[in-house]
PDB file of C-alpha atoms and ligand atoms in Angstrom:
ATOM      1  CA  MET E   1      31.025  30.644  18.504  1.00 90.00           C
ATOM      2  CA  PHE E   2      27.470  30.810  19.936  1.00 93.00           C
ATOM      3  CA  GLY E   3      26.072  33.138  22.572  1.00 92.00           C
ATOM      4  CA  ARG E   4      22.945  31.233  23.487  1.00 96.00           C
ATOM      5  CA  ILE E   5      20.037  29.358  22.019  1.00 97.00           C
ATOM      6  CA  ASP E   6      18.048  32.047  20.224  1.00 97.00           C
ATOM      7  CA  HIS E   7      14.936  30.014  19.535  1.00 98.00           C
ATOM      8  CA  ILE E   8      13.356  26.660  18.925  1.00 98.00           C
ATOM      9  CA  GLY E   9      11.434  26.590  15.634  1.00 98.00           C
ATOM     10  CA  VAL E  10       8.128  24.709  15.760  1.00 98.00           C
ATOM     11  CA  ALA E  11       6.125  23.842  12.648  1.00 98.00           C
ATOM     12  CA  VAL E  12       2.375  24.307  13.062  1.00 98.00           C
ATOM     13  CA  GLU E  13      -0.620  23.959  10.776  1.00 97.00           C
ATOM     14  CA  ASP E  14      -2.741  26.569  12.568  1.00 97.00           C
ATOM     15  CA  ILE E  15      -1.209  29.583  14.351  1.00 96.00           C
ATOM     16  CA  ASP E  16      -4.383  30.373  16.287  1.00 95.00           C
ATOM     17  CA  ALA E  17      -4.656  26.836  17.627  1.00 97.00           C
ATOM     18  CA  ALA E  18      -0.960  26.880  18.522  1.00 98.00           C
ATOM     19  CA  MET E  19      -1.410  30.214  20.335  1.00 97.00           C
ATOM     20  CA  GLU E  20      -4.091  28.641  22.487  1.00 97.00           C
ATOM     21  CA  LEU E  21      -1.436  26.216  23.686  1.00 97.00           C
ATOM     22  CA  TYR E  22       1.579  28.511  23.964  1.00 98.00           C
ATOM     23  CA  ARG E  23      -0.092  31.749  25.097  1.00 97.00           C
ATOM     24  CA  ASP E  24      -3.137  30.533  26.968  1.00 97.00           C
ATOM     25  CA  GLY E  25      -1.813  27.186  28.188  1.00 98.00           C
ATOM     26  CA  LEU E  26       1.889  27.843  28.717  1.00 98.00           C
ATOM     27  CA  GLY E  27       1.671  31.572  29.410  1.00 98.00           C
ATOM     28  CA  MET E  28       4.140  32.764  26.775  1.00 98.00           C
ATOM     29  CA  ARG E  29       3.789  36.322  25.500  1.00 98.00           C
ATOM     30  CA  GLU E  30       3.671  37.039  21.776  1.00 98.00           C
ATOM     31  CA  GLN E  31       6.595  39.344  21.048  1.00 97.00           C
ATOM     32  CA  HIS E  32       6.571  39.562  17.281  1.00 97.00           C
ATOM     33  CA  ARG E  33       4.607  38.343  14.274  1.00 98.00           C
ATOM     34  CA  GLU E  34       5.785  38.551  10.690  1.00 97.00           C
ATOM     35  CA  THR E  35       5.255  37.024   7.283  1.00 97.00           C
ATOM     36  CA  VAL E  36       8.740  36.084   6.078  1.00 96.00           C
ATOM     37  CA  GLU E  37       8.234  35.700   2.333  1.00 93.00           C
ATOM     38  CA  GLY E  38      11.772  34.476   1.715  1.00 92.00           C
ATOM     39  CA  PHE E  39      11.078  31.414   3.825  1.00 94.00           C
ATOM     40  CA  GLY E  40       7.415  31.063   2.883  1.00 96.00           C
ATOM     41  CA  VAL E  41       6.143  31.254   6.448  1.00 97.00           C
ATOM     42  CA  GLU E  42       4.064  33.244   8.873  1.00 98.00           C
ATOM     43  CA  ALA E  43       6.162  33.336  12.042  1.00 98.00           C
ATOM     44  CA  VAL E  44       5.352  34.231  15.648  1.00 98.00           C
ATOM     45  CA  LEU E  45       8.060  34.762  18.256  1.00 98.00           C
ATOM     46  CA  LEU E  46       7.032  33.918  21.806  1.00 98.00           C
ATOM     47  CA  GLU E  47       9.080  35.075  24.795  1.00 98.00           C
ATOM     48  CA  VAL E  48      10.894  32.568  26.972  1.00 97.00           C
ATOM     49  CA  GLY E  49      13.297  34.670  29.032  1.00 96.00           C
ATOM     50  CA  ASP E  50      15.991  35.821  26.604  1.00 93.00           C
ATOM     51  CA  GLY E  51      15.051  33.065  24.174  1.00 96.00           C
ATOM     52  CA  HIS E  52      12.038  32.325  22.031  1.00 98.00           C
ATOM     53  CA  VAL E  53       9.790  29.733  20.590  1.00 98.00           C
ATOM     54  CA  GLU E  54       9.285  30.497  16.896  1.00 98.00           C
ATOM     55  CA  LEU E  55       5.995  29.179  15.559  1.00 98.00           C
ATOM     56  CA  LEU E  56       6.097  28.604  11.803  1.00 98.00           C
ATOM     57  CA  ARG E  57       3.060  28.202   9.597  1.00 98.00           C
ATOM     58  CA  PRO E  58       3.804  27.525   5.946  1.00 98.00           C
ATOM     59  CA  LEU E  59       2.295  29.885   3.367  1.00 98.00           C
ATOM     60  CA  SER E  60       2.198  27.047   0.861  1.00 97.00           C
ATOM     61  CA  ALA E  61       2.557  23.268   0.786  1.00 96.00           C
ATOM     62  CA  GLU E  62       5.652  23.664  -1.421  1.00 95.00           C
ATOM     63  CA  SER E  63       7.611  25.708   1.131  1.00 95.00           C
ATOM     64  CA  ALA E  64      10.256  23.959   3.231  1.00 94.00           C
ATOM     65  CA  VAL E  65       8.038  24.029   6.307  1.00 97.00           C
ATOM     66  CA  GLY E  66       5.061  22.879   4.228  1.00 98.00           C
ATOM     67  CA  ARG E  67       7.027  19.860   3.060  1.00 97.00           C
ATOM     68  CA  PHE E  68       8.187  19.222   6.625  1.00 97.00           C
ATOM     69  CA  LEU E  69       4.573  19.201   7.853  1.00 98.00           C
ATOM     70  CA  GLU E  70       3.580  16.856   5.043  1.00 97.00           C
ATOM     71  CA  ARG E  71       6.321  14.395   5.999  1.00 96.00           C
ATOM     72  CA  ASN E  72       6.369  14.718   9.779  1.00 96.00           C
ATOM     73  CA  GLY E  73       3.279  16.541  10.983  1.00 98.00           C
ATOM     74  CA  PRO E  74       3.516  19.399  13.489  1.00 98.00           C
ATOM     75  CA  GLY E  75       6.461  19.530  15.876  1.00 98.00           C
ATOM     76  CA  ILE E  76      10.016  20.733  16.454  1.00 98.00           C
ATOM     77  CA  HIS E  77      11.492  21.923  13.168  1.00 97.00           C
ATOM     78  CA  HIS E  78      14.861  23.481  14.058  1.00 98.00           C
ATOM     79  CA  VAL E  79      17.154  24.824  16.758  1.00 98.00           C
ATOM     80  CA  ALA E  80      18.672  28.300  16.314  1.00 98.00           C
ATOM     81  CA  TYR E  81      21.894  29.490  17.916  1.00 98.00           C
ATOM     82  CA  GLN E  82      22.671  33.166  18.331  1.00 98.00           C
ATOM     83  CA  THR E  83      25.996  34.501  17.086  1.00 98.00           C
ATOM     84  CA  ASP E  84      27.406  38.029  17.008  1.00 97.00           C
ATOM     85  CA  ASP E  85      29.203  37.366  13.731  1.00 97.00           C
ATOM     86  CA  ILE E  86      27.455  34.962  11.396  1.00 98.00           C
ATOM     87  CA  ASP E  87      30.083  35.330   8.675  1.00 97.00           C
ATOM     88  CA  SER E  88      32.865  34.041  10.888  1.00 97.00           C
ATOM     89  CA  ALA E  89      30.581  31.399  12.442  1.00 97.00           C
ATOM     90  CA  LEU E  90      29.735  30.122   8.956  1.00 97.00           C
ATOM     91  CA  GLY E  91      33.438  30.106   8.141  1.00 96.00           C
ATOM     92  CA  GLU E  92      34.151  28.031  11.235  1.00 97.00           C
ATOM     93  CA  VAL E  93      31.491  25.405  10.582  1.00 96.00           C
ATOM     94  CA  ARG E  94      32.530  25.249   6.926  1.00 96.00           C
ATOM     95  CA  ALA E  95      36.169  24.809   7.988  1.00 97.00           C
ATOM     96  CA  ALA E  96      35.008  22.008  10.320  1.00 97.00           C
ATOM     97  CA  GLY E  97      33.683  20.240   7.216  1.00 96.00           C
ATOM     98  CA  LEU E  98      29.991  20.603   8.031  1.00 96.00           C
ATOM     99  CA  ARG E  99      27.627  20.706   5.092  1.00 96.00           C
ATOM    100  CA  LEU E 100      25.564  23.867   4.773  1.00 97.00           C
ATOM    101  CA  ILE E 101      22.173  24.575   3.245  1.00 96.00           C
ATOM    102  CA  ASP E 102      22.950  28.302   3.037  1.00 96.00           C
ATOM    103  CA  GLU E 103      26.449  29.173   1.862  1.00 95.00           C
ATOM    104  CA  GLU E 104      25.649  32.822   2.544  1.00 97.00           C
ATOM    105  CA  PRO E 105      23.378  34.375   5.193  1.00 98.00           C
ATOM    106  CA  ARG E 106      19.798  35.134   4.201  1.00 97.00           C
ATOM    107  CA  THR E 107      17.392  37.679   5.648  1.00 96.00           C
ATOM    108  CA  GLY E 108      15.242  36.161   8.380  1.00 95.00           C
ATOM    109  CA  ILE E 109      12.679  37.397  10.851  1.00 95.00           C
ATOM    110  CA  ARG E 110      13.162  40.979  12.150  1.00 95.00           C
ATOM    111  CA  GLN E 111      15.840  41.591   9.500  1.00 95.00           C
ATOM    112  CA  SER E 112      18.176  39.123  11.174  1.00 97.00           C
ATOM    113  CA  ARG E 113      20.851  37.354   9.135  1.00 98.00           C
ATOM    114  CA  VAL E 114      20.379  33.607   9.238  1.00 98.00           C
ATOM    115  CA  ALA E 115      21.882  30.478   7.719  1.00 98.00           C
ATOM    116  CA  PHE E 116      20.948  26.825   8.035  1.00 97.00           C
ATOM    117  CA  LEU E 117      23.298  23.874   8.341  1.00 97.00           C
ATOM    118  CA  HIS E 118      22.337  20.660   6.603  1.00 94.00           C
ATOM    119  CA  PRO E 119      20.553  18.217   8.942  1.00 91.00           C
ATOM    120  CA  LYS E 120      22.626  15.377   7.507  1.00 93.00           C
ATOM    121  CA  ALA E 121      25.665  17.156   8.986  1.00 94.00           C
ATOM    122  CA  THR E 122      24.052  17.722  12.369  1.00 94.00           C
ATOM    123  CA  GLY E 123      22.655  14.370  13.370  1.00 95.00           C
ATOM    124  CA  GLY E 124      19.195  15.063  12.005  1.00 92.00           C
ATOM    125  CA  VAL E 125      18.762  18.335  13.922  1.00 95.00           C
ATOM    126  CA  LEU E 126      18.099  21.156  11.468  1.00 96.00           C
ATOM    127  CA  THR E 127      20.350  23.902  12.833  1.00 97.00           C
ATOM    128  CA  GLU E 128      20.089  27.635  12.219  1.00 98.00           C
ATOM    129  CA  LEU E 129      22.642  30.349  12.982  1.00 98.00           C
ATOM    130  CA  VAL E 130      21.191  33.789  13.755  1.00 98.00           C
ATOM    131  CA  GLU E 131      22.826  37.189  13.890  1.00 98.00           C
ATOM    132  CA  ALA E 132      20.327  39.743  15.122  1.00 95.00           C
ATOM    133  CA  ALA E 133      19.921  43.004  13.201  1.00 92.00           C
ATOM    134  CA  HIS E 134      21.985  45.742  14.829  1.00 80.00           C
TER     135      HIS E 134
HETATM  136 CO1   CO H 201      14.268  30.005  13.058  1.00 63.09          CO
END
């Protein structure tokens, strides 16, 4: 169902401070930066081989990532798996009885199609499926 881990999403309060760690400290290159209004975040994709770290800064305290930061502070927010066909992948996890947050794919970073599974269905690990734009 999944090709690889696409990215690890990390919630941050300050993108510039996080870049000092990831770019200057850990040597990761910034590949892409985008404000994703639908998710209420500014996002930065950092290169790690074929995968990424996705830094997420909430645009408001009421966004999902804003509420996450309020509850948990900065840290790992989600794991994203790459799929070539998100519609069939969603069908498979739904058929397996897993609860979804997104019944239908939404538009994510770089015009990808994404959908989140409910963390209560995935052992507390917020899980995202990603189909890259073609
Ligand atoms: Co993500």
